[in-house]
XYZ file of C-alpha atoms in Angstrom:
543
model
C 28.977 19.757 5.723
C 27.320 19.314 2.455
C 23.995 19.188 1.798
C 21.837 15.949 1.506
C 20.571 14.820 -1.441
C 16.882 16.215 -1.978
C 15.485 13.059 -3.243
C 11.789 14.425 -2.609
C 12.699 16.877 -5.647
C 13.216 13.370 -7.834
C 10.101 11.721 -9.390
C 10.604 7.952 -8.257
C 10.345 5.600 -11.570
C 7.357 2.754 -11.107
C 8.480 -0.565 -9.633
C 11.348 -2.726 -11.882
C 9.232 -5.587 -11.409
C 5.922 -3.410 -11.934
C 2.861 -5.658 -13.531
C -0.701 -4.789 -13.785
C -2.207 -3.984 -10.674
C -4.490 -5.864 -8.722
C -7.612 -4.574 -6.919
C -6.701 -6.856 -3.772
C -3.216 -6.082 -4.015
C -2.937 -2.444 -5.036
C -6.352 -0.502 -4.494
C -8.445 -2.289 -1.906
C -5.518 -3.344 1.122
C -3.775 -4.366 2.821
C -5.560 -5.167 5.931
C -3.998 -3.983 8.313
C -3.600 -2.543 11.725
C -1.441 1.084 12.442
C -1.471 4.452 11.024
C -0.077 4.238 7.448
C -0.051 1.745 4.951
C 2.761 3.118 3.047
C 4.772 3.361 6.486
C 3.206 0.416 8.858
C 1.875 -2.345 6.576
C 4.392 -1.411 3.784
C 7.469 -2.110 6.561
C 5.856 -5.427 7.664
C 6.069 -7.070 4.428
C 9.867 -5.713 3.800
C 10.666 -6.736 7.308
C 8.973 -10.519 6.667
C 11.093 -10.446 3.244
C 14.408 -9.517 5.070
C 13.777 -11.744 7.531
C 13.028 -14.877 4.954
C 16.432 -13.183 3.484
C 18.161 -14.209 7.122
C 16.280 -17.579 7.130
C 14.633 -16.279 10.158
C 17.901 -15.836 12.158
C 18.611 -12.462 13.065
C 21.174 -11.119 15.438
C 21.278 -7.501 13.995
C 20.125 -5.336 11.890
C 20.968 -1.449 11.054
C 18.083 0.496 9.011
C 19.188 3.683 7.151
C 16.661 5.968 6.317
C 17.776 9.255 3.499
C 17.711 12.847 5.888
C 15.503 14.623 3.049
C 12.601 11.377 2.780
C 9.795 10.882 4.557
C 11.103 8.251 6.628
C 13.544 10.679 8.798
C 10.723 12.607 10.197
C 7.719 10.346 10.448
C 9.484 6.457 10.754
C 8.587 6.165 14.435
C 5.221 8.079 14.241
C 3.723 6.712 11.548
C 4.609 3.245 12.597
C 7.435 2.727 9.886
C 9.522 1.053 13.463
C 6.647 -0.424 14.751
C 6.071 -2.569 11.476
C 9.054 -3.234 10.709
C 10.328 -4.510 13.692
C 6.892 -6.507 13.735
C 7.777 -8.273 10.244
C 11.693 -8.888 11.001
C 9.641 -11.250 14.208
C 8.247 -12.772 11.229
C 4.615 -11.101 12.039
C 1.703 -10.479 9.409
C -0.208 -6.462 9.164
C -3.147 -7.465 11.619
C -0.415 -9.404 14.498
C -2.077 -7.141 18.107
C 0.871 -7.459 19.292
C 2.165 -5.083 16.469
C 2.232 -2.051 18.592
C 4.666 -4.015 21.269
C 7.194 -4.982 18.625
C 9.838 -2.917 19.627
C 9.839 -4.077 22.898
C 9.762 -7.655 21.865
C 12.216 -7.835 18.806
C 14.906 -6.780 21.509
C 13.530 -9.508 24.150
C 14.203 -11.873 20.666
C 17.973 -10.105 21.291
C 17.953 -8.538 17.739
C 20.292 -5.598 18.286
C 18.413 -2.340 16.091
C 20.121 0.790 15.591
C 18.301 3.127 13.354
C 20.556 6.251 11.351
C 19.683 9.454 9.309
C 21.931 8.588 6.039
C 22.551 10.937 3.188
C 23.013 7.956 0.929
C 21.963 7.641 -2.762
C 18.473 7.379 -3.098
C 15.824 7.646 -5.466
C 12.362 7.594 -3.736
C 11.274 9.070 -0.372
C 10.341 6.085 1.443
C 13.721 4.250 0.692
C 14.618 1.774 3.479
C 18.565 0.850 3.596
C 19.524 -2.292 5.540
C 22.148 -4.011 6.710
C 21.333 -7.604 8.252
C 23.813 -9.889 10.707
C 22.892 -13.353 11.719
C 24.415 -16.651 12.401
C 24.638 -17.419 8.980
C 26.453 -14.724 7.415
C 25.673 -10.884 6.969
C 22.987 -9.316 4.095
C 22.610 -5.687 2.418
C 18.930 -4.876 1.317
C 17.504 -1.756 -0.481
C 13.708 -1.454 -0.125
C 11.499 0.587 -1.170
C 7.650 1.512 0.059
C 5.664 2.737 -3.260
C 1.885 3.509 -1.452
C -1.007 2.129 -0.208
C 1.195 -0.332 1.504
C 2.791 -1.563 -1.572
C 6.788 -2.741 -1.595
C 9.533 -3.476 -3.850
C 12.980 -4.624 -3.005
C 15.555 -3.438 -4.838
C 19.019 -4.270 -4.211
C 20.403 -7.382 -2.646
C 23.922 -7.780 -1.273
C 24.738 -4.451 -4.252
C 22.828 -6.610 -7.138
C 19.711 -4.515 -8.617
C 17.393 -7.176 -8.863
C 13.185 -6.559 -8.647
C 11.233 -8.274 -5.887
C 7.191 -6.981 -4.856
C 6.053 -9.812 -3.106
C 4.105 -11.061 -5.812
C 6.175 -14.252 -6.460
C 7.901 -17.088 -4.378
C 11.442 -16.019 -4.812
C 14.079 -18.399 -4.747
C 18.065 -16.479 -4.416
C 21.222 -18.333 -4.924
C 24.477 -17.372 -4.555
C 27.424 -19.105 -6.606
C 31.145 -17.544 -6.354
C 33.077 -16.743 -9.310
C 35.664 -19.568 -9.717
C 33.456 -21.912 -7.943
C 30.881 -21.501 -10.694
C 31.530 -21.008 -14.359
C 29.301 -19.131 -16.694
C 28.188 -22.240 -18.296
C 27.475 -23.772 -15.099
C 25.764 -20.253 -14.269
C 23.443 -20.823 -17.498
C 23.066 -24.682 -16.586
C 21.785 -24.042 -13.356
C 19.829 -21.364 -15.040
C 18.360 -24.025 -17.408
C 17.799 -26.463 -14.738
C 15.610 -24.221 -13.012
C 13.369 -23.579 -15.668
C 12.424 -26.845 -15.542
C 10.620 -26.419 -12.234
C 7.199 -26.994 -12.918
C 6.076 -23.772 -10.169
C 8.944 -21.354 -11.762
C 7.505 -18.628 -13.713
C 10.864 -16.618 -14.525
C 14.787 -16.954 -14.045
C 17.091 -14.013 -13.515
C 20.968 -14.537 -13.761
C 22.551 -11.352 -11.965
C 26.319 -11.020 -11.957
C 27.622 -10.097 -8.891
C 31.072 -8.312 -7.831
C 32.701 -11.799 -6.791
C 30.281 -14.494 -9.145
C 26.392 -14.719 -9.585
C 22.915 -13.840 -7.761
C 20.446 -16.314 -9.467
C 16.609 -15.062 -8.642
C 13.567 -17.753 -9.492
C 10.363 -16.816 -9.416
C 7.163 -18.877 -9.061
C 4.027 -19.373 -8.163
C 4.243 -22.004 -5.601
C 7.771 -22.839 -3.428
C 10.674 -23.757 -5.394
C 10.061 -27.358 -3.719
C 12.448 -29.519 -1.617
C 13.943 -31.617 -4.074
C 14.599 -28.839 -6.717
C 16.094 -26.556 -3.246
C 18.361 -29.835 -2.751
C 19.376 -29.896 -6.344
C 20.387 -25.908 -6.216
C 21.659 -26.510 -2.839
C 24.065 -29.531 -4.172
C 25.567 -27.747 -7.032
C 29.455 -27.112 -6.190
C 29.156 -23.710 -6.943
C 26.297 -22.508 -4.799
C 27.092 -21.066 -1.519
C 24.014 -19.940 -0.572
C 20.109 -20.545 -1.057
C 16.934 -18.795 0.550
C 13.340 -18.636 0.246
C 11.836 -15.308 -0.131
C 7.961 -15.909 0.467
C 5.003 -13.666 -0.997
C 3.310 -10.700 0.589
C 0.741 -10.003 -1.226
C -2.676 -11.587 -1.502
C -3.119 -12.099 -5.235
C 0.052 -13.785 -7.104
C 1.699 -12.975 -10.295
C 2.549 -15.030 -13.563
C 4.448 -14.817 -16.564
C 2.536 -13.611 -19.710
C 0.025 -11.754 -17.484
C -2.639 -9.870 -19.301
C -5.273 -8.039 -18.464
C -8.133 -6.871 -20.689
C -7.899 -3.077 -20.162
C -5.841 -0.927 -17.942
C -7.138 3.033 -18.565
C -10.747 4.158 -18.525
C -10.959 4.544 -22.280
C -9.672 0.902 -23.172
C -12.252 0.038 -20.618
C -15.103 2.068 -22.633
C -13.447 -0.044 -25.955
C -13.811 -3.183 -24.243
C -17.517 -2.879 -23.071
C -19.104 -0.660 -26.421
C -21.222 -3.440 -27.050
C -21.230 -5.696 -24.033
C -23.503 -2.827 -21.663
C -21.500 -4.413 -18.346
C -22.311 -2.523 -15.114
C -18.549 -0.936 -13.979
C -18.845 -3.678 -11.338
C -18.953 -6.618 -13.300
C -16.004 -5.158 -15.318
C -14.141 -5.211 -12.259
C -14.853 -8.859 -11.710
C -13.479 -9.493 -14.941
C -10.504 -7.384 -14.403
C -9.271 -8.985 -11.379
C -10.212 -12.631 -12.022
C -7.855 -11.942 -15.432
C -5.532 -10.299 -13.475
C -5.389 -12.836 -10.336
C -5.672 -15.948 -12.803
C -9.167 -16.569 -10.472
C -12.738 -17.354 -11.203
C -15.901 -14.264 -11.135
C -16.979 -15.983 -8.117
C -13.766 -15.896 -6.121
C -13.113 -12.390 -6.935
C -16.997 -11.535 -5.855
C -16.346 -13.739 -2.479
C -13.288 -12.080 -1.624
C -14.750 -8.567 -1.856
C -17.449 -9.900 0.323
C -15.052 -10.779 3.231
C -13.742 -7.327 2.990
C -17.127 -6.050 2.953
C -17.723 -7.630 6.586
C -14.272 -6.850 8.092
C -15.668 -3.123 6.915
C -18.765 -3.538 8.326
C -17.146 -5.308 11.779
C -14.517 -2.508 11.977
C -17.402 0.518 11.639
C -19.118 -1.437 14.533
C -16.247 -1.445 16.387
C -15.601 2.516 15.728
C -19.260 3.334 16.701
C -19.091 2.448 20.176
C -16.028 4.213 20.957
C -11.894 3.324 20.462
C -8.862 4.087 23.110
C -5.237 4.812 21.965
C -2.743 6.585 24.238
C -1.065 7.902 20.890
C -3.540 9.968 19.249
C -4.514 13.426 19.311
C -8.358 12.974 18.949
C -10.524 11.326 21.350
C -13.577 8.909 19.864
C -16.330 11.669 17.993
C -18.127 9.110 15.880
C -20.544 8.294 18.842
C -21.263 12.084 19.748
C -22.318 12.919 15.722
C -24.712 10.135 16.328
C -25.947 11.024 19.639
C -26.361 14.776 19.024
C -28.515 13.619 15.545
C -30.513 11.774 17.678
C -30.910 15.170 19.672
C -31.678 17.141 16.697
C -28.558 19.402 17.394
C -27.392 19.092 13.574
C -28.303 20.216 10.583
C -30.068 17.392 8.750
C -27.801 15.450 5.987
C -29.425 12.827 4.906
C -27.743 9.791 3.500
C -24.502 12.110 4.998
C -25.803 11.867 8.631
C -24.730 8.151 8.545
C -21.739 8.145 6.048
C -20.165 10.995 8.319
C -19.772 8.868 11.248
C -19.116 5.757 9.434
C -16.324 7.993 7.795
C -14.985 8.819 11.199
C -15.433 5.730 13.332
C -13.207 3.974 10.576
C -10.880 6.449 11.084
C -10.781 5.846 14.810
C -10.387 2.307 14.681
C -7.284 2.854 12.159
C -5.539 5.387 15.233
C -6.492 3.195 17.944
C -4.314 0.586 16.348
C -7.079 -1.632 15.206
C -8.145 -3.212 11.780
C -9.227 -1.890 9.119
C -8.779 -1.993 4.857
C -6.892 0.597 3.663
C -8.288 1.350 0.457
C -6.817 2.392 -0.883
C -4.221 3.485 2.038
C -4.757 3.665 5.862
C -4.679 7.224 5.629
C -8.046 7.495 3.695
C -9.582 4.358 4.887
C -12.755 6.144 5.904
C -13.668 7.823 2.607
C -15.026 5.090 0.339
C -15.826 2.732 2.910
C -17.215 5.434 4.835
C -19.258 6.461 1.654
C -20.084 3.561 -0.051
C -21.221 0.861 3.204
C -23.004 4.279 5.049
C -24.759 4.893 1.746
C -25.860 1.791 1.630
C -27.069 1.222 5.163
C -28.926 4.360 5.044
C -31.039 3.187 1.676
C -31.555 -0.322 3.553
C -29.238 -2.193 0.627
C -28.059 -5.703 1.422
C -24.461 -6.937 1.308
C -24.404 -7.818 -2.036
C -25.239 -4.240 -3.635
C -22.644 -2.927 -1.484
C -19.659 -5.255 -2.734
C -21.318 -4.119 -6.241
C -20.115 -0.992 -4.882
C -16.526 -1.632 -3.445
C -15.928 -3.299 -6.782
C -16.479 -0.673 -8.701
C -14.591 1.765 -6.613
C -11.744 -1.214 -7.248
C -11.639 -0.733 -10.941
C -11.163 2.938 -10.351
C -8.139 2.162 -7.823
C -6.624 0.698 -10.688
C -6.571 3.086 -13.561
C -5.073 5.501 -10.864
C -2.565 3.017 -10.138
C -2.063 2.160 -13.307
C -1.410 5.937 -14.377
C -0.189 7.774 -10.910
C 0.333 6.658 -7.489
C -1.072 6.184 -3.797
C 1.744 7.647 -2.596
C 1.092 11.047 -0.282
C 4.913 11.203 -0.294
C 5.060 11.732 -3.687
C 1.591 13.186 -4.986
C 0.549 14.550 -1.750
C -3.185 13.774 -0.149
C -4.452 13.868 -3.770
C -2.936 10.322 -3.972
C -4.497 8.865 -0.881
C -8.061 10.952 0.132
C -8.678 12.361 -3.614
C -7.908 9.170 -5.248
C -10.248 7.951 -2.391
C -12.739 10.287 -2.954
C -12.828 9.227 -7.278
C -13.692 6.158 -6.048
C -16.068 6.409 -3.725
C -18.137 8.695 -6.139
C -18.109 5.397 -8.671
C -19.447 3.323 -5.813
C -22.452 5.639 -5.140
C -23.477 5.542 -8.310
C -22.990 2.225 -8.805
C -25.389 2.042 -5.835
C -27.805 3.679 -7.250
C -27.895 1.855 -10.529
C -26.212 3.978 -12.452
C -24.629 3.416 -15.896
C -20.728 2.219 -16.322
C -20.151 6.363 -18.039
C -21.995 8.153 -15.409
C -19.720 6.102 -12.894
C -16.069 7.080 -14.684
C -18.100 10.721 -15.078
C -18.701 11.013 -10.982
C -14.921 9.909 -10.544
C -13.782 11.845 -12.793
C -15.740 15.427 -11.653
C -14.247 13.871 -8.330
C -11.052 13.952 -8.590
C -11.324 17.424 -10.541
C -12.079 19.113 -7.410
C -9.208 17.477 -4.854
C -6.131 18.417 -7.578
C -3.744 19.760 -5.289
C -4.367 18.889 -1.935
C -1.186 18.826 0.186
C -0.418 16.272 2.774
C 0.455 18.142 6.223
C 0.172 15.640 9.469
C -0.532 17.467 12.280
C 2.152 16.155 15.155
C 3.187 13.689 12.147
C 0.053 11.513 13.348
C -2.537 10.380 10.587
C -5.639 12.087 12.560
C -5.464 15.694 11.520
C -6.293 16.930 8.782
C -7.000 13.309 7.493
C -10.320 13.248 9.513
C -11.621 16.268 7.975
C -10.156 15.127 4.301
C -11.953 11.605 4.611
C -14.930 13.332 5.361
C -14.484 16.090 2.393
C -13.775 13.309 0.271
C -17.017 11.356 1.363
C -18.774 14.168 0.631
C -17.208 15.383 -2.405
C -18.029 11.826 -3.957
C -22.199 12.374 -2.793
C -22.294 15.558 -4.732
C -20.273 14.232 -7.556
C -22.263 10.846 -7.784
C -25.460 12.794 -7.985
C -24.212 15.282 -10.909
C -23.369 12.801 -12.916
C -26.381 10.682 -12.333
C -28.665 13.863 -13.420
C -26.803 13.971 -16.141
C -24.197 16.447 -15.535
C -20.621 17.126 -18.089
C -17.547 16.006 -16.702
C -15.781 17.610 -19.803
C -12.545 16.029 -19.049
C -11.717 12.375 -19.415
C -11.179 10.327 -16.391
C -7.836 9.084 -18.105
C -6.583 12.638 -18.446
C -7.760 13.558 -14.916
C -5.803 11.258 -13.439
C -2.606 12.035 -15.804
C -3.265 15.885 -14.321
C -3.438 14.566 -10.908
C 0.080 12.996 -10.877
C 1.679 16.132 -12.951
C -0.325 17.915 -10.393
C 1.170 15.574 -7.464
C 4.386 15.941 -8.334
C 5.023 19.458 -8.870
C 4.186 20.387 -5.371
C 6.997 21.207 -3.064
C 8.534 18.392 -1.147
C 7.991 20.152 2.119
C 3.802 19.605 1.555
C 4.064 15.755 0.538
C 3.734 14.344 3.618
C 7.353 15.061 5.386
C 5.937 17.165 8.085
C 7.852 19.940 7.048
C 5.221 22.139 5.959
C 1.606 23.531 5.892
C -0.661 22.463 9.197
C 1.995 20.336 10.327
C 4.579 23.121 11.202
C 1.875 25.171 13.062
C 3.228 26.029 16.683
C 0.249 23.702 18.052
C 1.088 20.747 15.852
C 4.798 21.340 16.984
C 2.945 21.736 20.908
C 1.085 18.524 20.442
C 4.024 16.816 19.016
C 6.331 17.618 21.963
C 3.671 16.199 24.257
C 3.106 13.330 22.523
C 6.590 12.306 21.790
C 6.901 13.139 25.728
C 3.998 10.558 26.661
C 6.329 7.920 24.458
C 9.140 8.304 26.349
């Protein structure tokens, strides 16, 4: 038998369809309930896509996953199955009923069989699907690129780019039905469409795949146009999945730490306000929306800490709730004294345990390091008595940071190991703190930047391929990297190295580690014969 592909040894290439990111798209979300973002809340929003691809009608579906990505070992886990099957039932990231999917999409009567492929594939979190319903049968590539973040790929063999940023609007036309200048007429027509934003003509093996994008639906009486057009054998409506829509001609007024330090040389803007301006650029939204919607994830934050404090239950996990017993044996004077630490320690962790206990919480920038600059930034600013406001000051800052390592690297574990997900986390958090505390825009990109420095490397090793351990003790490292880091650079400290080129490290960094330590469960603590004995007795408690 010859052996699979590696495709883990392959640097994936950004998304086709790529843009600038967006702090509510890329850095700070999804929200989301399960495990992973790039497994759970990534898979809901390919399943909702394949299912708008099926116009909700579903009989079948068969999902190939490659034997050397991360999908083969961790899909069921990590809650790659459980989302999936949750967005193919047409269900959003935060649906309760999430972990009972399975069981429900085959009470819908959806037939799933799930195979280990060697197929060709270019990225390790490659979803291959085929898709029967009453209405004909559909091929779909997909792709899950971090922190929750999707692009599909290939339709029906056409290479086409589709990230949930748009409302997508796919037509099929048959060659001798259609003729090119039909093709380009309907082409034209579409442009027309006062919501389309772009117009794709793909040639297919037997005629045309026409793709329009837009910011708003295609509209009924432009569908029944497309729909009436003697050529076109089939239309459907591909709805967004993210929060903050694209457009044509999108700019943005800086996208790397030093344009950033261009753009404000004489404007002395706090690294918060920057942010503002960023995203309300980037989302094509007013300073006061952006501020507002950081707010609302400020108090889903604060609700889902609350909720983590007085203790979480999950039958799949391998730790029990601790954030209540760090509090308790404080109050005992049992620990060593911490300071602002002895609340962002438990704030870290009860976030944490609400994420394993299947309930909401922000991934931000991925589920796996939800508890780092939440953690750090919201226990910071309980502890100094700060008020909501200075603390989505904070998570704004931290957003702008998201995006120059988005912009430059990944989120990806699987393939920049934890570095992506609790070191980019960590860089982040250290910008909030100081932002916190007042401190200039520089000493902010100084604190992520000394930050980051000291998490280059760090593998990603799931013990039992759950996201509890190490990731508890990372989220916590990274909360408490970011303290000491926030407070060298606000007395003043060098950084030396340029955030920019700290990140650009960090992904050469990433992606030179060995496949087997980005977040396959093939190597370091999660091949240890206890991970392997908690595994089997998990697995066993599935069953």
């Amino acid at each position: 038998m010859a052996r699979p592909t590696n495709i883990l040894e392959v640097i994936p290439s950004p998304p086709q369809g790529s843009r600038p990111p967006s702090i509510f798209n890329d850095v700070i979300g999804p929200v989301m309930r399960g495990p992973s973002s790039s497994h759970c809340a990534a898979a809901v929003r390919i399943g909702r896509m394949a299912r708008d691809l099926m116009a909700g009608q579903l009989r079948s579906a068969l999902v190939e996953f490659h034997p050397s990505g991360s999908l083969a070992t961790t899909h069921r886990s990590q809650g790659s199955d459980m989302g999936l099957f949750g967005g193919l039932l047409g269900w959003d990231a935060t649906d309760d009923r999430l972990v009972d999917s399975e069981d429900a999409i085959r009470a819908a009567g959806v037939e799933i069989e799930i195979r280990i492929t060697d197929y060709p594939a270019a990225h390790p979190n490659t979803y291959r699907m085929t898709l029967d319903g009453p209405a004909g049968r559909h091929t779909m590539t997909a792709i899950s690129t971090g922190g929750g973040m999707v692009e599909i790929q290939e339709v029906d063999g056409v290479k086409l780019s589709m990230v949930g940023d748009f409302h997508e609007t796919l037509a099929w036309a048959e060659e001798g039905h259609l003729t090119d200048a039909a093709a380009e007429g309907l082409e034209r027509e579409l442009r027309t469409v006062p919501s389309v934003e772009e117009v794709f003509v793909h040639r297919a093996s037997s005629g045309w795949l026409i793709q329009a994008k837009g910011r708003g639906p295609l509209g009924e009486a432009a569908l029944e146009r497309v729909r009436g057009d003697p050529g076109v054998r089939e239309v459907r409506s591909i709805s967004p999945v993210l929060p903050t829509l694209s457009r044509s001609g999108l700019t943005v007024p800086f996208l790397s730490a030093k344009e950033l330090l261009g753009h404000n040389r004489d404007r002395k803007l706090d690294l918060w306000e920057l942010a503002v301006e960023y995203e309300a650029a980037r989302g094509g939204t007013g300073p006061a929306e952006v501020f507002g919607e950081m707010g609302r994830i400020v108090d889903l934050l604060q609700a889902s800490v609350l909720q983590g404090m007085g203790g979480t239950e999950y039958s799949d996990r391998i730790l029990g709730p601790q954030a209540g017993s760090f509090r308790d044996r404080l109050k005992e004077g049992r620990l060593l004294p911490g300071g602002i630490l002895d609340t962002v320690i438990p704030y870290v962790t009860a976030l944490m345990e609400v994420k394993s206990a299947m309930g909401v919480i922000v991934a931000a920038p991925t589920a796996g390091a939800c508890g780092a600059l939440p953690g750090a930034c919201i226990g910071a600013g309980h502890a100094l008595g700060m008020d909501r406001e200075a603390l989505v000051r904070g998570m704004l800052a931290a957003g702008i940071i998201g995006i120059f390592i988005s912009a430059r690297s990944t989120f990806a574990a699987e393939v920049c190991g934890c570095q992506a997900e609790c070191g980019a986390g960590s860089g982040m958090a250290a910008a909030a703190l100081v932002t916190l505390m007042g401190g200039t825009t520089q000493e902010a990109l100084s604190a992520s930047s000394m930050a980051l420095q000291n998490t280059l490397g760090m593998i990603c090793d799931p013990v039992a391929n759950r996201v509890e351990v190490p990731c508890l003790g990372r989220n916590v490292l990274a909360a408490t990297n970011a303290f000491a880091c926030a407070n060298m650079a606000l007395a003043g400290f060098d950084a030396v190295i340029p955030l920019d080129e700290v990140i650009d490290t960090m992904d050469s960094v990433g992606k030179s580690l060995p496949h087997q330590l980005r977040c396959t469960a093939l190597g370091g603590l999660s091949v240890t014969p206890t991970s392997q004995r908690l595994q089997r007795d998990l697995d066993a408690g599935d069953a």
